[in-house]
Amino acid sequence: MEMTQPAIKIVSLAPSVEAFGLAMDYLSRHRPFADYSVRNLAIAVRIQLQCRQNLAAINGDEIVGYAGWLITNETRAQHWLERDEPLIQETNPSSRAAALTIVVSGSSAVTRRLIRGARELNKDIRVYFKRDYPGEKKHPKKASVLNRSPSKRSSG
């Protein structure tokens, strides 16, 4: 009898000690996050969990991908992108920017599912991101995209 792998699920992790531990353990095994200061990474993950601004790819009982972001304003996000200034989580519900700060997975298919899920949760706001290429001599990619909802894409 052939055993089949469970389907990978994309879920938002609840703010719990278990979720924090699972996310930190997963990130600690993947570059560039394996090289980050534990304090800075822990603060980012804790905020992402508390604010439900995260998605995890789960295969059985194992995390196989993680994406996390912070809601902020466009000025702060632009300064983070251009000058590496620290991000500050916005509490204003009308904030129109998100900084995608953590994305890790073992496959491009999982990464696409995480990004698609994050876009669905953050409609009609500008998303800022940086992409490092671990082990390569490429310059980091820095960009932002306006994440429009499907109804606005077809009408505008």
XYZ file of N, CA and C in Angstrom:
468
model
N 0.837 -1.182 0.000
C 0.000 0.000 0.000
C 0.884 1.248 0.000
N 0.570 2.180 -0.893
C 1.375 3.397 -1.038
C 0.867 4.489 -0.103
N 1.805 5.114 0.627
C 1.444 6.209 1.529
C 1.506 7.514 0.746
N 0.503 8.364 0.891
C 0.508 9.658 0.216
C 0.826 10.748 1.221
N 1.495 11.776 0.753
C 1.816 12.938 1.579
C 0.546 13.756 1.786
N 0.348 14.308 2.981
C -0.792 15.211 3.165
C -0.602 16.471 2.327
N -1.706 17.062 1.905
C -1.641 18.293 1.115
C -1.112 19.440 1.983
N -0.345 20.312 1.363
C 0.171 21.479 2.078
C -0.959 22.475 2.263
N -1.157 22.900 3.507
C -2.184 23.887 3.835
C -1.506 25.221 4.125
N -2.171 26.302 3.720
C -1.694 27.650 4.044
C -2.621 28.195 5.122
N -2.055 28.525 6.281
C -2.849 28.974 7.424
C -2.191 30.179 8.079
N -2.996 30.956 8.772
C -2.466 32.020 9.617
C -2.235 31.425 10.997
N -1.035 31.571 11.507
C -0.717 31.033 12.825
C -1.311 31.930 13.909
N -1.912 31.305 14.905
C -2.488 32.024 16.034
C -1.367 32.522 16.944
N -1.641 33.576 17.695
C -0.623 34.090 18.622
C -0.488 33.185 19.850
N 0.348 32.173 19.740
C 0.555 31.248 20.851
C 2.046 30.968 21.015
N 2.407 30.467 22.153
C 3.795 30.106 22.419
C 4.222 29.001 21.454
N 3.336 28.052 21.194
C 3.659 26.965 20.269
C 3.930 27.491 18.863
N 3.070 28.372 18.366
C 3.268 28.935 17.022
C 4.569 29.737 16.962
N 4.847 30.501 18.020
C 6.086 31.269 18.074
C 7.293 30.336 17.988
N 7.270 29.283 18.768
C 8.372 28.326 18.765
C 8.539 27.637 17.424
N 7.433 27.233 16.807
C 7.505 26.583 15.495
C 8.065 27.521 14.441
N 7.579 28.769 14.434
C 8.058 29.740 13.447
C 9.539 30.049 13.662
N 9.939 30.289 14.894
C 11.344 30.606 15.173
C 12.248 29.427 14.829
N 11.818 28.213 15.160
C 12.614 27.034 14.829
C 12.779 26.914 13.316
N 11.701 27.090 12.580
C 11.770 26.987 11.123
C 12.698 28.064 10.544
N 12.498 29.315 10.956
C 13.307 30.417 10.425
C 14.776 30.278 10.798
N 15.055 29.717 11.964
C 16.447 29.572 12.410
C 17.243 28.598 11.554
N 16.552 27.810 10.754
C 17.229 26.832 9.893
C 17.350 27.288 8.445
N 16.954 28.540 8.155
C 16.975 29.030 6.775
C 17.626 30.400 6.702
N 18.545 30.531 5.762
C 19.202 31.809 5.527
C 18.268 32.708 4.756
N 18.321 33.983 4.952
C 19.281 34.716 5.765
C 18.887 34.798 7.233
N 17.710 34.292 7.589
C 17.200 34.468 8.952
C 18.002 33.690 9.981
N 18.666 32.619 9.575
C 19.514 31.862 10.492
C 20.661 32.715 11.024
N 21.019 33.752 10.284
C 22.128 34.623 10.683
C 21.677 35.892 11.414
N 20.386 36.095 11.556
C 19.867 37.310 12.191
C 20.019 37.255 13.705
N 19.993 38.428 14.302
C 19.945 38.540 15.752
C 18.652 37.901 16.246
N 18.762 37.031 17.228
C 17.569 36.369 17.756
C 16.572 37.407 18.259
N 17.062 38.427 18.911
C 16.175 39.461 19.472
C 15.335 40.113 18.380
N 15.985 40.569 17.306
C 15.257 41.260 16.237
C 14.276 40.338 15.533
N 14.682 39.115 15.267
C 13.786 38.163 14.609
C 12.607 37.822 15.518
N 12.878 37.624 16.803
C 11.809 37.286 17.748
C 10.781 38.410 17.858
N 11.247 39.654 17.871
C 10.320 40.788 17.937
C 9.423 40.803 16.705
N 10.014 40.634 15.522
C 9.230 40.659 14.284
C 8.196 39.536 14.257
N 8.611 38.328 14.595
C 7.688 37.180 14.565
C 6.594 37.358 15.608
N 6.948 37.833 16.785
C 5.940 38.030 17.839
C 4.865 39.028 17.390
N 5.276 40.142 16.781
C 4.302 41.131 16.283
C 3.443 40.514 15.188
N 4.071 39.787 14.259
C 3.322 39.173 13.168
C 2.284 38.178 13.688
N 2.632 37.426 14.711
C 1.678 36.482 15.298
C 0.566 37.226 16.044
N 0.929 38.190 16.872
C -0.064 38.925 17.651
C -1.075 39.630 16.764
N -0.623 40.161 15.636
C -1.494 40.927 14.738
C -2.093 40.066 13.630
N -1.804 38.782 13.652
C -2.276 37.834 12.619
C -1.839 38.288 11.226
N -0.607 38.755 11.120
C -0.031 39.214 9.860
C 1.039 38.214 9.425
N 0.598 36.966 9.283
C 1.498 35.892 8.910
C 0.723 34.795 8.209
N 1.439 34.003 7.446
C 0.906 32.771 6.877
C 1.997 31.716 6.977
N 1.589 30.495 7.228
C 2.529 29.382 7.258
C 2.025 28.296 6.318
N 2.960 27.652 5.657
C 2.646 26.477 4.847
C 2.905 25.274 5.750
N 1.898 24.450 5.911
C 1.973 23.308 6.819
C 1.817 22.022 6.018
N 2.749 21.099 6.220
C 2.678 19.781 5.605
C 2.637 18.773 6.745
N 1.464 18.205 6.991
C 1.293 17.339 8.156
C 1.377 18.172 9.409
N 2.393 17.933 10.234
C 2.572 18.733 11.451
C 3.859 19.553 11.396
N 4.347 19.795 10.186
C 5.606 20.510 10.009
C 5.418 21.783 9.183
N 6.068 22.869 9.600
C 6.081 24.095 8.803
C 7.061 23.901 7.651
N 6.610 24.209 6.436
C 7.476 24.115 5.257
C 7.585 25.462 4.549
N 7.020 26.508 5.157
C 7.127 27.855 4.611
C 6.504 28.851 5.568
N 6.994 30.088 5.517
C 6.472 31.136 6.404
C 6.568 32.479 5.681
N 5.530 33.279 5.826
C 5.536 34.659 5.332
C 4.956 35.547 6.426
N 5.589 36.679 6.659
C 5.098 37.611 7.663
C 5.304 39.041 7.203
N 4.401 39.926 7.627
C 4.446 41.322 7.222
C 4.035 42.208 8.374
N 4.283 43.500 8.216
C 3.849 44.506 9.176
C 3.032 45.549 8.429
N 1.945 45.972 9.017
C 1.160 47.071 8.462
C 1.807 48.359 8.951
N 2.028 49.270 8.036
C 2.705 50.524 8.368
C 2.157 51.616 7.456
N 2.812 52.752 7.409
C 2.374 53.777 6.454
C 3.388 53.836 5.315
N 3.014 54.482 4.225
C 3.856 54.469 3.028
C 5.201 55.167 3.246
N 5.227 56.224 4.034
C 6.488 56.926 4.288
C 7.462 56.022 5.028
N 7.001 55.384 6.098
C 7.879 54.483 6.854
C 8.347 53.308 5.992
N 7.435 52.764 5.205
C 7.794 51.638 4.339
C 8.839 52.047 3.307
N 8.672 53.224 2.741
C 9.632 53.715 1.746
C 11.003 53.936 2.382
N 11.033 54.468 3.596
C 12.304 54.679 4.297
C 12.964 53.343 4.655
N 12.160 52.341 5.012
C 12.689 50.996 5.269
C 13.322 50.437 3.991
N 12.635 50.630 2.892
C 13.111 50.108 1.613
C 14.392 50.786 1.155
N 14.431 52.108 1.234
C 15.546 52.883 0.673
C 16.705 53.092 1.635
N 16.402 53.223 2.936
C 17.442 53.609 3.900
C 17.661 52.591 5.003
N 16.965 51.466 4.948
C 17.049 50.444 5.995
C 16.644 50.963 7.371
N 15.741 51.946 7.388
C 15.247 52.441 8.674
C 14.302 51.412 9.277
N 14.205 51.385 10.611
C 13.319 50.406 11.262
C 11.853 50.638 10.893
N 11.112 49.539 10.878
C 9.667 49.617 10.641
C 8.943 49.768 11.960
N 7.800 50.419 11.911
C 6.939 50.550 13.081
C 5.558 50.049 12.690
N 5.023 49.129 13.500
C 3.687 48.595 13.263
C 2.668 49.711 13.461
N 1.808 49.930 12.484
C 0.753 50.946 12.568
C -0.456 50.366 13.279
N -1.073 51.168 14.095
C -2.321 50.759 14.725
C -3.514 51.434 14.072
N -3.243 52.370 13.182
C -4.308 53.089 12.470
C -4.942 52.159 11.438
N -6.246 51.900 11.532
C -6.893 50.976 10.594
C -6.904 51.471 9.149
N -6.626 52.744 8.920
C -6.629 53.255 7.546
C -5.243 53.212 6.898
N -4.261 52.606 7.568
C -2.915 52.503 7.001
C -2.983 51.751 5.680
N -2.268 52.241 4.700
C -2.371 51.706 3.339
C -1.079 51.084 2.846
N -0.233 50.601 3.747
C 1.023 49.985 3.329
C 1.325 48.772 4.203
N 1.989 47.813 3.601
C 2.469 46.637 4.324
C 3.902 46.373 3.889
N 4.730 45.985 4.829
C 6.110 45.608 4.516
C 6.220 44.107 4.711
N 6.443 43.399 3.622
C 6.628 41.958 3.653
C 8.067 41.717 4.097
N 8.246 41.345 5.361
C 9.583 41.306 5.948
C 10.199 39.909 5.987
N 9.370 38.876 5.981
C 9.894 37.516 6.069
C 9.151 36.635 5.081
N 9.888 35.991 4.202
C 9.327 34.959 3.323
C 10.389 33.877 3.187
N 10.038 32.664 3.593
C 10.952 31.534 3.494
C 10.148 30.295 3.126
N 10.660 29.534 2.174
C 10.100 28.211 1.893
C 11.131 27.409 1.131
N 10.876 26.128 1.053
C 11.804 25.257 0.344
C 11.492 25.092 -1.126
N 10.389 25.692 -1.589
C 10.043 25.534 -3.006
C 9.354 26.782 -3.536
N 9.545 27.030 -4.810
C 8.911 28.202 -5.421
C 7.389 28.061 -5.437
N 6.873 26.850 -5.523
C 5.416 26.649 -5.513
C 4.827 27.069 -4.164
N 5.497 26.727 -3.077
C 5.026 27.123 -1.742
C 5.154 28.632 -1.580
N 6.260 29.199 -2.046
C 6.439 30.653 -1.966
C 5.305 31.365 -2.695
N 4.958 30.912 -3.885
C 3.853 31.535 -4.639
C 2.543 31.448 -3.868
N 2.279 30.317 -3.238
C 1.037 30.177 -2.459
C 1.024 31.108 -1.247
N 2.163 31.258 -0.587
C 2.255 32.174 0.550
C 2.027 33.616 0.102
N 2.665 34.019 -0.981
C 2.520 35.389 -1.487
C 1.085 35.635 -1.934
N 0.506 34.674 -2.642
C -0.895 34.814 -3.084
C -1.816 34.975 -1.872
N -1.605 34.178 -0.834
C -2.415 34.284 0.379
C -2.245 35.617 1.074
N -1.009 36.111 1.147
C -0.751 37.414 1.769
C -1.427 38.527 0.974
N -1.409 38.430 -0.350
C -2.067 39.443 -1.185
C -3.581 39.428 -0.948
N -4.145 38.245 -0.804
C -5.597 38.154 -0.565
C -5.988 38.798 0.767
N -5.115 38.695 1.752
C -5.396 39.264 3.069
C -5.123 40.768 3.142
N -4.437 41.320 2.162
C -4.027 42.727 2.183
C -4.434 43.435 0.898
N -5.704 43.369 0.583
C -6.193 43.976 -0.658
C -6.157 45.501 -0.582
N -5.869 46.096 -1.734
C -5.932 47.552 -1.922
C -4.928 48.335 -1.085
N -3.800 47.721 -0.773
C -2.729 48.458 -0.118
C -1.422 48.217 -0.875
N -0.464 49.124 -0.691
C 0.841 48.981 -1.332
C 1.700 48.078 -0.451
N 2.303 47.075 -1.081
C 3.159 46.129 -0.368
C 4.612 46.385 -0.766
N 5.459 46.578 0.226
C 6.884 46.829 0.039
C 7.641 45.558 0.408
N 8.685 45.257 -0.354
C 9.466 44.064 -0.051
C 10.902 44.213 -0.525
N 11.764 43.457 0.121
C 13.172 43.349 -0.263
C 13.428 41.866 -0.485
N 14.266 41.573 -1.450
C 14.619 40.177 -1.663
C 16.126 40.056 -1.700
N 16.634 39.269 -0.769
C 18.062 38.965 -0.757
C 18.262 37.636 -1.468
N 19.437 37.465 -2.008
C 19.789 36.239 -2.697
C 20.926 35.572 -1.929
N 20.602 34.733 -0.934
C 21.658 34.129 -0.111
C 22.653 33.352 -0.967
N 23.940 33.581 -0.691
C 24.978 32.854 -1.386
C 25.288 33.375 -2.776
N 24.554 34.381 -3.225
C 24.797 34.944 -4.551
C 25.277 36.378 -4.399
N 25.926 36.891 -5.430
C 26.465 38.248 -5.372
C 25.535 39.252 -6.033
N 24.264 38.922 -6.123
C 23.303 39.864 -6.693
C 22.978 40.923 -5.653
N 22.603 42.089 -6.135
C 22.143 43.135 -5.227
C 20.720 42.803 -4.800
N 20.361 43.128 -3.560
C 18.986 42.858 -3.133
C 17.981 43.586 -4.027
N 16.884 42.915 -4.298
C 15.805 43.539 -5.058
C 14.924 44.271 -4.058
N 14.596 45.521 -4.367
C 13.746 46.333 -3.513
C 12.634 46.888 -4.386
N 11.389 46.711 -3.940
C 10.275 47.161 -4.773
C 9.019 47.311 -3.934
N 8.002 47.860 -4.585
C 6.670 47.899 -3.993
C 5.664 47.674 -5.107
N 4.537 47.087 -4.739
C 3.455 46.860 -5.699
C 2.143 47.256 -5.042
N 1.252 47.812 -5.836
C -0.080 48.112 -5.338
C -0.902 46.851 -5.484
N -1.364 46.335 -4.391
C -2.092 45.076 -4.359
C -3.581 45.366 -4.525
N -4.045 45.404 -5.757
C -5.435 45.734 -6.020
C -6.338 44.522 -5.901
N -7.549 44.765 -5.426
C -8.523 43.675 -5.377
C -9.003 43.402 -6.801
N -9.473 42.191 -7.097
C -9.888 41.845 -8.455
C -10.933 42.792 -9.038
N -11.877 43.263 -8.247
C -12.911 44.163 -8.773
C -12.329 45.496 -9.226
N -11.311 46.002 -8.513
C -10.701 47.280 -8.891
C -9.775 47.130 -10.081
N -9.163 45.926 -10.244
C -8.297 45.695 -11.398
C -9.092 45.775 -12.686
N -10.286 45.200 -12.690
C -11.078 45.171 -13.931
C -11.747 46.495 -14.226
N -12.001 47.319 -13.194
C -12.694 48.579 -13.428
C -11.771 49.782 -13.524
N -10.515 49.640 -13.103
C -9.654 50.814 -13.059
C -8.437 50.625 -13.796
